[in-house]
Short mmCIF file of N, CA and C in Angstrom, two decimals:
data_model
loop_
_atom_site.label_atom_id
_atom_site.label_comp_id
_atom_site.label_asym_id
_atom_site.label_seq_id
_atom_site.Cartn_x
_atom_site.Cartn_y
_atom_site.Cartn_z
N UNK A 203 24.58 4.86 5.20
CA UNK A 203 23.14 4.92 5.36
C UNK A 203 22.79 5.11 6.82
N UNK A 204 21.78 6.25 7.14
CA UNK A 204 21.34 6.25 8.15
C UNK A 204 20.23 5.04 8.73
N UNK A 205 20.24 5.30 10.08
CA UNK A 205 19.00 4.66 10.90
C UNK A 205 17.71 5.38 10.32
N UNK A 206 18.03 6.26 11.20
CA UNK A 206 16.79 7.55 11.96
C UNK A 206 16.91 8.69 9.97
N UNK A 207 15.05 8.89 10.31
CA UNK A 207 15.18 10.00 9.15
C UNK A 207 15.90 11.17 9.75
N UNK A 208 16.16 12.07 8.97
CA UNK A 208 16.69 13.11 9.16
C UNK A 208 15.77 14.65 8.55
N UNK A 209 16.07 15.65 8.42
CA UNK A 209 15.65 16.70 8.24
C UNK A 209 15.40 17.13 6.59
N UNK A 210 16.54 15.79 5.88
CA UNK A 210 16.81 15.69 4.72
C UNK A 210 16.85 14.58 4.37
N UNK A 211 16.94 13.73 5.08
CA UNK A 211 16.97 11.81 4.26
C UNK A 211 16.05 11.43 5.10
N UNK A 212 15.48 10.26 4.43
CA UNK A 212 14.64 9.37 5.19
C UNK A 212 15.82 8.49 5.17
N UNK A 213 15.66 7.91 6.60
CA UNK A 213 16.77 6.94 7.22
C UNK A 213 16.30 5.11 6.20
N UNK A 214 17.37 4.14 6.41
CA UNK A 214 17.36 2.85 5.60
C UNK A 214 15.93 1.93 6.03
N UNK A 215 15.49 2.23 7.13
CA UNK A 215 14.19 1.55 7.72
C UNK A 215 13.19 2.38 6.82
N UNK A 216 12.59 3.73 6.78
CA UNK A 216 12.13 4.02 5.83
C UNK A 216 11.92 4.10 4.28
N UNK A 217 12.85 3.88 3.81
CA UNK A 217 13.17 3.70 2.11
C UNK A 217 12.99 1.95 1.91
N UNK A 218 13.49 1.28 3.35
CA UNK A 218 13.08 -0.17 3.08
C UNK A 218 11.36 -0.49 2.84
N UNK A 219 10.82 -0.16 3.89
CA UNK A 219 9.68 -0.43 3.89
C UNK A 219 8.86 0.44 2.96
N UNK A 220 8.93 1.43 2.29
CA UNK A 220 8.68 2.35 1.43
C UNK A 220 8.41 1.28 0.16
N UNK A 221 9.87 0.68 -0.27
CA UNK A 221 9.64 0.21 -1.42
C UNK A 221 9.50 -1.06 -1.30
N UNK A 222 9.65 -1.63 -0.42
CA UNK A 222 9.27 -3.06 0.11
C UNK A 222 7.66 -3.35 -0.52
N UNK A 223 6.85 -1.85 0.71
CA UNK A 223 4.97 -1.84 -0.35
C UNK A 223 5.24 -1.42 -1.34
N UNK A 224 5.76 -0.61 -1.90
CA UNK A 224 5.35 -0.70 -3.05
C UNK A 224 5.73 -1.74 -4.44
N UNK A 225 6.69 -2.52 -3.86
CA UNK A 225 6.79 -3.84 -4.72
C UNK A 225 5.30 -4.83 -4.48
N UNK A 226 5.40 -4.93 -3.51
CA UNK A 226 4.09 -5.77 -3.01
C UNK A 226 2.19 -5.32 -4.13
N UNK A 227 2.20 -3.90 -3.20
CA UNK A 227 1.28 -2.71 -4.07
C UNK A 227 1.34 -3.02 -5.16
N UNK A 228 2.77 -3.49 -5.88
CA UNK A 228 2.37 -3.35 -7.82
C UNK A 228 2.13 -4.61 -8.08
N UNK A 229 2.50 -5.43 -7.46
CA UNK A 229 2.06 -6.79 -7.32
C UNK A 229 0.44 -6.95 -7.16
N UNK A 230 -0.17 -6.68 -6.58
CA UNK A 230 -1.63 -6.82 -6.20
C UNK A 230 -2.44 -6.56 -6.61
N UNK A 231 -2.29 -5.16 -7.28
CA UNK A 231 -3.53 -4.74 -7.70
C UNK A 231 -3.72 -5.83 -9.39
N UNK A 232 -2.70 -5.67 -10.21
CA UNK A 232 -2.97 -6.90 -11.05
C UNK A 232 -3.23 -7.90 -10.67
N UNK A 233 -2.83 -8.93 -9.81
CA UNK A 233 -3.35 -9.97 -8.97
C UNK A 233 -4.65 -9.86 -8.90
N UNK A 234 -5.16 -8.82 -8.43
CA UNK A 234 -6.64 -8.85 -7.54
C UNK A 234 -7.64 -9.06 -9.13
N UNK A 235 -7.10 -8.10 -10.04
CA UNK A 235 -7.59 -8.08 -11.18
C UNK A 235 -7.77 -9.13 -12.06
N UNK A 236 -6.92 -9.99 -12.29
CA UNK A 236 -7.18 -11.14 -12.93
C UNK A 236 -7.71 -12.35 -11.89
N UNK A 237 -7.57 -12.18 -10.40
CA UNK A 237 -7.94 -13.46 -10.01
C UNK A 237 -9.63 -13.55 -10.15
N UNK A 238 -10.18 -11.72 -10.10
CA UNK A 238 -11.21 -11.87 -10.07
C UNK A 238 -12.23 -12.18 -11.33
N UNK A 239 -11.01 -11.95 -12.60
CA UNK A 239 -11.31 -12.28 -14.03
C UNK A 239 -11.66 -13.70 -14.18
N UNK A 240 -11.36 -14.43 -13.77
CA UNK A 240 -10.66 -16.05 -14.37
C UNK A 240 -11.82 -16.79 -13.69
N UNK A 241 -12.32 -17.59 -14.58
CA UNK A 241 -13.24 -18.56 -13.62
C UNK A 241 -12.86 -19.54 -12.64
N UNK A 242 -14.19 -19.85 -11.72
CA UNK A 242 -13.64 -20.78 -10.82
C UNK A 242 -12.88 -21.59 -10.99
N UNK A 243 -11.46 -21.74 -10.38
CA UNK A 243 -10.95 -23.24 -10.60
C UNK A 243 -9.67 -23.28 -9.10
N UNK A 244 -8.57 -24.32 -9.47
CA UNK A 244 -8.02 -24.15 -8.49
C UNK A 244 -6.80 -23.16 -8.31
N UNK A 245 -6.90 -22.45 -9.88
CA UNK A 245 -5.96 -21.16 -10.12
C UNK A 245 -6.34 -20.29 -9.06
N UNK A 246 -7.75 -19.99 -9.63
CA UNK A 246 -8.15 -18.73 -8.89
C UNK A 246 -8.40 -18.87 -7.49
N UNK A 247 -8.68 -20.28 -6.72
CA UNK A 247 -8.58 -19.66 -5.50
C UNK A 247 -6.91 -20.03 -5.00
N UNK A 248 -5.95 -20.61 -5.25
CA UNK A 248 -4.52 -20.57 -4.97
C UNK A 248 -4.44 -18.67 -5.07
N UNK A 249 -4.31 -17.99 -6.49
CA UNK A 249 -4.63 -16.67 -6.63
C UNK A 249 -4.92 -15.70 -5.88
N UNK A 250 -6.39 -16.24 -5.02
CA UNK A 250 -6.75 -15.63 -4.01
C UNK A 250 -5.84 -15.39 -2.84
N UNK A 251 -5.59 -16.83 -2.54
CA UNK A 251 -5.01 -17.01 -1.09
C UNK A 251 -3.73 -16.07 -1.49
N UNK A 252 -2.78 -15.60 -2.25
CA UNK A 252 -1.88 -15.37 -2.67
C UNK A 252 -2.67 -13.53 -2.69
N UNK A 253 -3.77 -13.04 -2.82
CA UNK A 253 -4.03 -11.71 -2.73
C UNK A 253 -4.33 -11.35 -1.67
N UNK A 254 -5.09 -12.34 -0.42
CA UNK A 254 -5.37 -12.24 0.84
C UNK A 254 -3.78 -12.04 1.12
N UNK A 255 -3.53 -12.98 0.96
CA UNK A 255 -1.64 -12.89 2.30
C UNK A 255 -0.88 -11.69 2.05
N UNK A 256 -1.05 -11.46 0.45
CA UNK A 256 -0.07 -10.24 0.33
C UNK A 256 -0.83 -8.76 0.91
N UNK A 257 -2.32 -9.12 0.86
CA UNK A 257 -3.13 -7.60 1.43
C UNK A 257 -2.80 -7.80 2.72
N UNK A 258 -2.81 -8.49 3.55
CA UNK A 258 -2.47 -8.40 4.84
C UNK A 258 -0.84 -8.13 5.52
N UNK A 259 -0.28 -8.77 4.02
CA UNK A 259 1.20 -8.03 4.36
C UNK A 259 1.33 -6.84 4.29
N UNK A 260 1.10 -6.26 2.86
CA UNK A 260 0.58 -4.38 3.51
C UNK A 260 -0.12 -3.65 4.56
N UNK A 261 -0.62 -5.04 5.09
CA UNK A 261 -1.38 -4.33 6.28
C UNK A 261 -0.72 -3.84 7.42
N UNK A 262 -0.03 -4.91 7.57
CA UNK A 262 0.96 -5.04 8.57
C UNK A 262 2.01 -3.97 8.02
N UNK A 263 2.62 -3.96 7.02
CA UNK A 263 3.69 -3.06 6.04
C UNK A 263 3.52 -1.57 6.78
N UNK A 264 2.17 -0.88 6.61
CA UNK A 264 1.20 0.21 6.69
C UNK A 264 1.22 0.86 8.02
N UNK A 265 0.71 -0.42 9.18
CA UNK A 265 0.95 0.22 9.96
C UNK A 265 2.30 0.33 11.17
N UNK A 266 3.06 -0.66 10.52
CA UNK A 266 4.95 -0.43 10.67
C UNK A 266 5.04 0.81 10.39
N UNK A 267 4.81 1.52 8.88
CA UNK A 267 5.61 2.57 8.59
C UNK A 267 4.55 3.73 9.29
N UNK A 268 3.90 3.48 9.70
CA UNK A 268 2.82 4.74 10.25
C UNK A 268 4.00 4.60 11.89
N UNK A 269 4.26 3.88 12.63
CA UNK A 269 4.23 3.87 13.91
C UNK A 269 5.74 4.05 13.58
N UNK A 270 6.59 3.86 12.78
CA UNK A 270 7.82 4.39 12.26
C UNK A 270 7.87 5.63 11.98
N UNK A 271 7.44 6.68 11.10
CA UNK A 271 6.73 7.58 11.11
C UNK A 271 6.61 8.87 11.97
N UNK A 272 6.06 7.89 12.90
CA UNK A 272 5.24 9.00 14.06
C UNK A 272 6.20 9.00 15.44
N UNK A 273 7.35 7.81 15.13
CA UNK A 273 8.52 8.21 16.35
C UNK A 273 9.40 8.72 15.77
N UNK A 274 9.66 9.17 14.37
CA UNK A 274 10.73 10.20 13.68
C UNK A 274 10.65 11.50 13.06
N UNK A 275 11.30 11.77 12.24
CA UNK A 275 11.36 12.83 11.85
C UNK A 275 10.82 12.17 10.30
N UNK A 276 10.40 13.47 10.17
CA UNK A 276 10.00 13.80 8.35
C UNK A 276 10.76 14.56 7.72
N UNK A 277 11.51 14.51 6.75
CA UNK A 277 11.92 15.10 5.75
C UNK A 277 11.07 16.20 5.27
N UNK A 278 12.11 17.30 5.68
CA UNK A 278 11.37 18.77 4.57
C UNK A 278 11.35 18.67 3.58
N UNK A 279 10.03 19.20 2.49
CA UNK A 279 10.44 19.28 1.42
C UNK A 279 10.88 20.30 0.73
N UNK A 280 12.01 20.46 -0.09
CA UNK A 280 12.90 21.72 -0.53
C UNK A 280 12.20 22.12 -1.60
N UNK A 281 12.35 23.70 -1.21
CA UNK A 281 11.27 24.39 -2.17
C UNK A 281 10.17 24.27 -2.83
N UNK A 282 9.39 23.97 -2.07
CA UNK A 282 7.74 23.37 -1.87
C UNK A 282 6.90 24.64 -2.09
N UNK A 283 5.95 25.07 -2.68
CA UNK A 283 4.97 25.86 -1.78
C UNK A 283 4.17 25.14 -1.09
N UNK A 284 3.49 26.09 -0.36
CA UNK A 284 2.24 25.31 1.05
C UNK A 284 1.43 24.61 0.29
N UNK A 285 0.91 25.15 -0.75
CA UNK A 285 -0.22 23.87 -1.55
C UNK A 285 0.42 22.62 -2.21
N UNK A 286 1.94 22.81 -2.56
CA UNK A 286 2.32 21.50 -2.59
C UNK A 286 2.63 20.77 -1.59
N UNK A 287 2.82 21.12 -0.52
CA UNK A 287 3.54 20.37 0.97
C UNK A 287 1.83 19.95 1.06
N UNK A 288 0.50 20.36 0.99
CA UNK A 288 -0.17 20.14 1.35
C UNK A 288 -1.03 18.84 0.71
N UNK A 289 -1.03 19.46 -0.75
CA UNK A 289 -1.63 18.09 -1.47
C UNK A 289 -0.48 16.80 -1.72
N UNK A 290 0.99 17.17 -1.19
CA UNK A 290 1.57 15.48 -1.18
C UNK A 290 1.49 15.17 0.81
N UNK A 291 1.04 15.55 1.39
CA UNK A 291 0.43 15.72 2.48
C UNK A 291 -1.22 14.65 2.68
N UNK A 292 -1.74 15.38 1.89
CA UNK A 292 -3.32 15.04 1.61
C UNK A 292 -3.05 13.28 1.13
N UNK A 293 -2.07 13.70 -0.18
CA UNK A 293 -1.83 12.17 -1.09
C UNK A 293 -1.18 11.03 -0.20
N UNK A 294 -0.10 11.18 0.91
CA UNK A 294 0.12 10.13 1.40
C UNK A 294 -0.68 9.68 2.72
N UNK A 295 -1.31 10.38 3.19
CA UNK A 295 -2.43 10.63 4.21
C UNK A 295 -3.43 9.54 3.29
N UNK A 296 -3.97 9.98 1.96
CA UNK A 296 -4.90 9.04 1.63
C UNK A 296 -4.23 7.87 1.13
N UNK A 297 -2.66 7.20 0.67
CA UNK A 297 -2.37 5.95 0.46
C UNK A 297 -2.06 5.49 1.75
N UNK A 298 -1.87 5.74 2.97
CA UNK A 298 -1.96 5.17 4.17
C UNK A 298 -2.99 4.65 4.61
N UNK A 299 -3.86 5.23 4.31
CA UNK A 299 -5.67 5.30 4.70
C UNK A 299 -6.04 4.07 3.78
N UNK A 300 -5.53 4.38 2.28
CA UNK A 300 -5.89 2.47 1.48
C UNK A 300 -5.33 1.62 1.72
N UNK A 301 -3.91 1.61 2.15
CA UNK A 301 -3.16 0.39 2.58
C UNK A 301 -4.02 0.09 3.60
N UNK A 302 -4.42 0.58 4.59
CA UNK A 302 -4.76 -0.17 5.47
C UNK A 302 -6.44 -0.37 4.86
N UNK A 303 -7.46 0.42 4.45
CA UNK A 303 -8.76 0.23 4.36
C UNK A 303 -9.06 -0.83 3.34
N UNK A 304 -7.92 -1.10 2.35
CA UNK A 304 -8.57 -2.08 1.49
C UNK A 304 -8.13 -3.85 2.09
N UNK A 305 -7.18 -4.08 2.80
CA UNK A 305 -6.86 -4.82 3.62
C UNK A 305 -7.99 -5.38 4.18
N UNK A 306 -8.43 -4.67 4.97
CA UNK A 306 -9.77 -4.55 5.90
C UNK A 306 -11.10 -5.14 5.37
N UNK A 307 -11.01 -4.08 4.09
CA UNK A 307 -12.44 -4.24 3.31
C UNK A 307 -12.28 -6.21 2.50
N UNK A 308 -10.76 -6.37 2.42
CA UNK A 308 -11.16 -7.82 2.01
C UNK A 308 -11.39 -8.35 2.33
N UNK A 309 -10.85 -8.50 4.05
CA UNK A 309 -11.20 -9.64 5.12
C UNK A 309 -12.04 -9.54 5.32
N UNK A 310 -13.18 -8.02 5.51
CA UNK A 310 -14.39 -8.03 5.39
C UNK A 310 -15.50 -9.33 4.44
N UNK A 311 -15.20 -8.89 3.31
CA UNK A 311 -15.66 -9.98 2.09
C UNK A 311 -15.46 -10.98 2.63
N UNK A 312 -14.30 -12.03 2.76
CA UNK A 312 -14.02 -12.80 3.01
C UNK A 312 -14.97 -13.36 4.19
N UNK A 313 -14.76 -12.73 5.51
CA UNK A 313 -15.61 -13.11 6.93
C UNK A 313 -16.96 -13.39 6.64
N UNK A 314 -17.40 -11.96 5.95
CA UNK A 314 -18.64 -12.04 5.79
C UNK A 314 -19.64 -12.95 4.46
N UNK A 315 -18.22 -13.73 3.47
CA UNK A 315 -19.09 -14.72 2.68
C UNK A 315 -18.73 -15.80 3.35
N UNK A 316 -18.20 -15.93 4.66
CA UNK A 316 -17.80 -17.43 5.20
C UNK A 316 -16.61 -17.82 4.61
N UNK A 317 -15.91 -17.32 4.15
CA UNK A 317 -14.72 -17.92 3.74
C UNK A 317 -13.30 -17.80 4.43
N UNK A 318 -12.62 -18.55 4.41
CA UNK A 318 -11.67 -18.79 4.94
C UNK A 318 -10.62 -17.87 5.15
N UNK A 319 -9.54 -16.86 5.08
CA UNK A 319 -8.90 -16.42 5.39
C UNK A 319 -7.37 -17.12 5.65
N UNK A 320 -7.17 -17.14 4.86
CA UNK A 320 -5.20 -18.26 5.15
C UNK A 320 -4.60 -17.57 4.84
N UNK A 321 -3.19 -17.21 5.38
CA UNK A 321 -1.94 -16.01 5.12
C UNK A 321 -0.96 -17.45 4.42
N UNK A 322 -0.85 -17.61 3.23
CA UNK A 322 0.06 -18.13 2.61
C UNK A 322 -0.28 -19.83 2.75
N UNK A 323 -1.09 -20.19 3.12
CA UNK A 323 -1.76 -21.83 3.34
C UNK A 323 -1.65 -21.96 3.95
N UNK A 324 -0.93 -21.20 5.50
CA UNK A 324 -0.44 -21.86 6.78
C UNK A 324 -1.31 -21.22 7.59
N UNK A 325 -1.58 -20.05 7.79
CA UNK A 325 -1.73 -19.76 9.10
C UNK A 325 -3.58 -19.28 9.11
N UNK A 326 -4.84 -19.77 9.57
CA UNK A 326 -5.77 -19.32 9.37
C UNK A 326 -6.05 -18.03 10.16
N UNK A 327 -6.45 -17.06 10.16
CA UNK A 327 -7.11 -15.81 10.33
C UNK A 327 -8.65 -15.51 10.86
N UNK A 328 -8.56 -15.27 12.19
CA UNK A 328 -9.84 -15.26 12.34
C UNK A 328 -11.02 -14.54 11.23
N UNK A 329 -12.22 -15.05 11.34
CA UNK A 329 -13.65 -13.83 10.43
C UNK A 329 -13.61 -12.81 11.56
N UNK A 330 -13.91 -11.45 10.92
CA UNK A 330 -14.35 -10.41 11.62
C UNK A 330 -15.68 -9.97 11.72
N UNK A 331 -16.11 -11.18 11.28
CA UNK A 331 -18.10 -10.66 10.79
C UNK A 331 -18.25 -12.06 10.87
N UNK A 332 -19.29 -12.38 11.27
CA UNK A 332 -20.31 -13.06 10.82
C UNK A 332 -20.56 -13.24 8.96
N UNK A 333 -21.05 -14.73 8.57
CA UNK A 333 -22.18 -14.85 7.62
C UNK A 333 -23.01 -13.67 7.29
N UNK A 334 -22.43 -12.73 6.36
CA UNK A 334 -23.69 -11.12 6.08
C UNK A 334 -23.67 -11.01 4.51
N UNK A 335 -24.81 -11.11 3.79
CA UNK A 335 -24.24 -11.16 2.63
C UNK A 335 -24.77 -9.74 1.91
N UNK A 336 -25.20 -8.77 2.49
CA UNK A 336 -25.48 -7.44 2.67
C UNK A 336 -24.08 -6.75 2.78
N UNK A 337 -23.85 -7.07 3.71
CA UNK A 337 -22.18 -6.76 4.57
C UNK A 337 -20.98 -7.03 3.25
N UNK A 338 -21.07 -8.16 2.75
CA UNK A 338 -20.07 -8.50 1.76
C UNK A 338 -20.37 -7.56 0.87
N UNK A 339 -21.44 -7.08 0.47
CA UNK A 339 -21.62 -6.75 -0.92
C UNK A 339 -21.17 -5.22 -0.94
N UNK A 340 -21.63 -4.51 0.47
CA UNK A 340 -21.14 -3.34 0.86
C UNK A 340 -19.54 -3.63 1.01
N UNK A 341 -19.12 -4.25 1.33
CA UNK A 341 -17.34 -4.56 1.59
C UNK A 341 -16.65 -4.15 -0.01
N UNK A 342 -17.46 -5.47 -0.71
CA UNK A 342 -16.85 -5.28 -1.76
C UNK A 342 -16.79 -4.25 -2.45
N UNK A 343 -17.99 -3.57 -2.38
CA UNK A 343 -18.09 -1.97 -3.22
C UNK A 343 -17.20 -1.31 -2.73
N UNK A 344 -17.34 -1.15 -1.49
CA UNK A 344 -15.78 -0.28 -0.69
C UNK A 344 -14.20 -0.87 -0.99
N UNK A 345 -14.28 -1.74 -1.51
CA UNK A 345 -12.90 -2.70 -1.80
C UNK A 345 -13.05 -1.84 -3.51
N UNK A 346 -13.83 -1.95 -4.50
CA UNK A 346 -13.06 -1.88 -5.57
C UNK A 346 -13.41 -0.10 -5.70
N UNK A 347 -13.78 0.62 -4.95
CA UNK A 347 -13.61 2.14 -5.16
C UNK A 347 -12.20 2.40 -4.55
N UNK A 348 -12.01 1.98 -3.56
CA UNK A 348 -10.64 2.15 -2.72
C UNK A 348 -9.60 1.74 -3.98
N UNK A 349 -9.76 0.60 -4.51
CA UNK A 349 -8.50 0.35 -5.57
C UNK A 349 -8.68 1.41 -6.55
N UNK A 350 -9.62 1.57 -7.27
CA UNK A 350 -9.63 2.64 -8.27
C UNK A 350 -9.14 3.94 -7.72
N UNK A 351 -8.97 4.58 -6.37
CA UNK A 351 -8.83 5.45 -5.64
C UNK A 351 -7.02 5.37 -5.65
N UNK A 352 -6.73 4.03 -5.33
CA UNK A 352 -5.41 4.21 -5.07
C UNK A 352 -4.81 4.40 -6.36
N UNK A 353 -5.37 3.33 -7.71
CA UNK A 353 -4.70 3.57 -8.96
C UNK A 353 -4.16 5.11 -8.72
N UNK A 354 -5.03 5.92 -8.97
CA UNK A 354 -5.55 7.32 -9.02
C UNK A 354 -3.98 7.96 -8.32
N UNK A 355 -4.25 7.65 -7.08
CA UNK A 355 -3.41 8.54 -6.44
C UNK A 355 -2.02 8.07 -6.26
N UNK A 356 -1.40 6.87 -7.03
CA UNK A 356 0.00 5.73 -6.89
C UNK A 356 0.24 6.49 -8.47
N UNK A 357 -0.53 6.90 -9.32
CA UNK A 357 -0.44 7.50 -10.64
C UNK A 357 0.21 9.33 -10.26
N UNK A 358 -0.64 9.54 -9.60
CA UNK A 358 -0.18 11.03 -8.64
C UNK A 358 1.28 10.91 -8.47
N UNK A 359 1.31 10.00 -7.33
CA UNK A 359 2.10 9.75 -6.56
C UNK A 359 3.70 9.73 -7.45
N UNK A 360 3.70 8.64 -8.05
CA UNK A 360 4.91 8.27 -9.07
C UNK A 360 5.27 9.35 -10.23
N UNK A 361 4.00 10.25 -10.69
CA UNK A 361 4.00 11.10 -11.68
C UNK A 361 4.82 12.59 -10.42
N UNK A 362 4.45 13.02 -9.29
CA UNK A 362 4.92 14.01 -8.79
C UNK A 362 6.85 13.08 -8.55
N UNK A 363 6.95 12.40 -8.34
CA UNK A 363 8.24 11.78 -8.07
C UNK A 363 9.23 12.08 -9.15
N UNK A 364 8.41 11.55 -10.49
CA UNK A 364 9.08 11.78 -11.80
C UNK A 364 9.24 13.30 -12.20
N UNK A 365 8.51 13.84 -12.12
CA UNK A 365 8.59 15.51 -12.42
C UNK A 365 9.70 16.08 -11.56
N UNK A 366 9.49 15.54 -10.18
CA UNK A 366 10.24 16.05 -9.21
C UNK A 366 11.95 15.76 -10.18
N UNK A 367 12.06 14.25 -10.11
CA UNK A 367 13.30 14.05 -10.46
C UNK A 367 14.11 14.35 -11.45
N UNK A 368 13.11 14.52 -12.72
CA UNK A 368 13.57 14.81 -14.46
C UNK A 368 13.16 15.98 -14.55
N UNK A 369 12.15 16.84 -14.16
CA UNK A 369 12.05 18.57 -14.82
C UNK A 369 12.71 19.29 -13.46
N UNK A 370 12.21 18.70 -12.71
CA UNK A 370 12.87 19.82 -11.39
C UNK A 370 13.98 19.76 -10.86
N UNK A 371 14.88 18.37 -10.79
CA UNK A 371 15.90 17.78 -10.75
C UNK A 371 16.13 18.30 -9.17
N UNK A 372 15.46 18.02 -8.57
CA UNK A 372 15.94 18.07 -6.70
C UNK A 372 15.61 16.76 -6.84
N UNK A 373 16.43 16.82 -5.49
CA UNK A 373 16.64 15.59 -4.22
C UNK A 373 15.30 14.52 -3.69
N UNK A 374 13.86 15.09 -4.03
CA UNK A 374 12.65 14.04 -3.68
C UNK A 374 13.07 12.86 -3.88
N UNK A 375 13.26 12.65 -4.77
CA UNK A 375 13.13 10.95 -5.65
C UNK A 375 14.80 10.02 -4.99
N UNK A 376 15.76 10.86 -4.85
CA UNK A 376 16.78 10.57 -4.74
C UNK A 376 16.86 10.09 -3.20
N UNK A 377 16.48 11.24 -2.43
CA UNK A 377 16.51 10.96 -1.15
C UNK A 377 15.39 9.40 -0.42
N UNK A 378 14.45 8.99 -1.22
CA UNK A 378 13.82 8.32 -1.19
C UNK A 378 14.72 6.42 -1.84
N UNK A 379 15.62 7.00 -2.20
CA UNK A 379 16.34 5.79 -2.78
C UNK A 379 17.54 4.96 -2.23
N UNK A 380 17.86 4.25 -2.26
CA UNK A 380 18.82 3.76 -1.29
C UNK A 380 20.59 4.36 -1.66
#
């Protein structure tokens, strides 16, 4: 296993953190979904604290692999046309953009209903806002379009992987694997 990506592999730091979020990613979005189902009790906010820590671990996840990324190389993709190099281009451009924006948009909520912010019960997190309950409500709208956005495009995403691997049978999916 390599370090560094290559021209043809993404190196072991990339494929780690690759599937590292996306274990996390499949973790959450059900999380977010039922914690917000379930009535008040001390499930749902344990629940919470447990959807805050892990959104902020993608946060952090997100912009590792962006600044990882942007000091290596990218993998060509073999026998692509330009509109496909472009729309899986477009597609990871916009799951970079939710890893980090829905992160954001929670702590948003959070700051702005006064609430607390804890990464796993230990460590508190500053508010980034003020008391706004205008602000929250706009947060939140931007929080659950962004998830429906990512469903959307993690559905893309996994569906071009699978095609890639079972009808087209190249190297995408493979090279992406440890």
């Amino acid at each position: 296993m390599t370090l560094r990506n290559t021209e043809t592999h993404w190196g072991w730091p990339s494929k780690l953190l690759h599937w590292l979020t996306a274990v996390l990613v499949l973790i959450q979005i059900p999380l977010g979904f039922y914690a917000e189902e379930i009535k008040l009790s001390p499930l749902k906010l344990d629940l919470f604290v447990w959807h805050k820590s892990i959104g902020i671990l993608i946060l952090l996840l997100a912009i590792e692999r962006l600044l990882w990324r942007m000091t290596g190389t990218i993998p060509k993709t073999p026998d692509a046309s330009s509109l496909q190099r472009r729309l899986a281009q477009l597609a990871h451009a916009t799951l970079y953009g939710l890893m980090i924006a829905l992160p954001i948009s929670g702590w948003i909520i959070t700051s702005a209903a006064n609430i607390p912010t804890k990464l796993f019960w230990l460590i508190e997190l500053p508010a980034i806002t003020g008391p706004d309950e205008a602000l929250k409500s706009l947060a939140a709208e931007v929080h659950e379009v962004c998830v429906f956005l990512l469903i959307a495009i993690l559905v893309a995403h996994i569906g071009a992987a699978l095609r890639h691997h079972f009808i087209l049978r190249d190297s995408i999916l493979k090279r992406m694997w440890f």
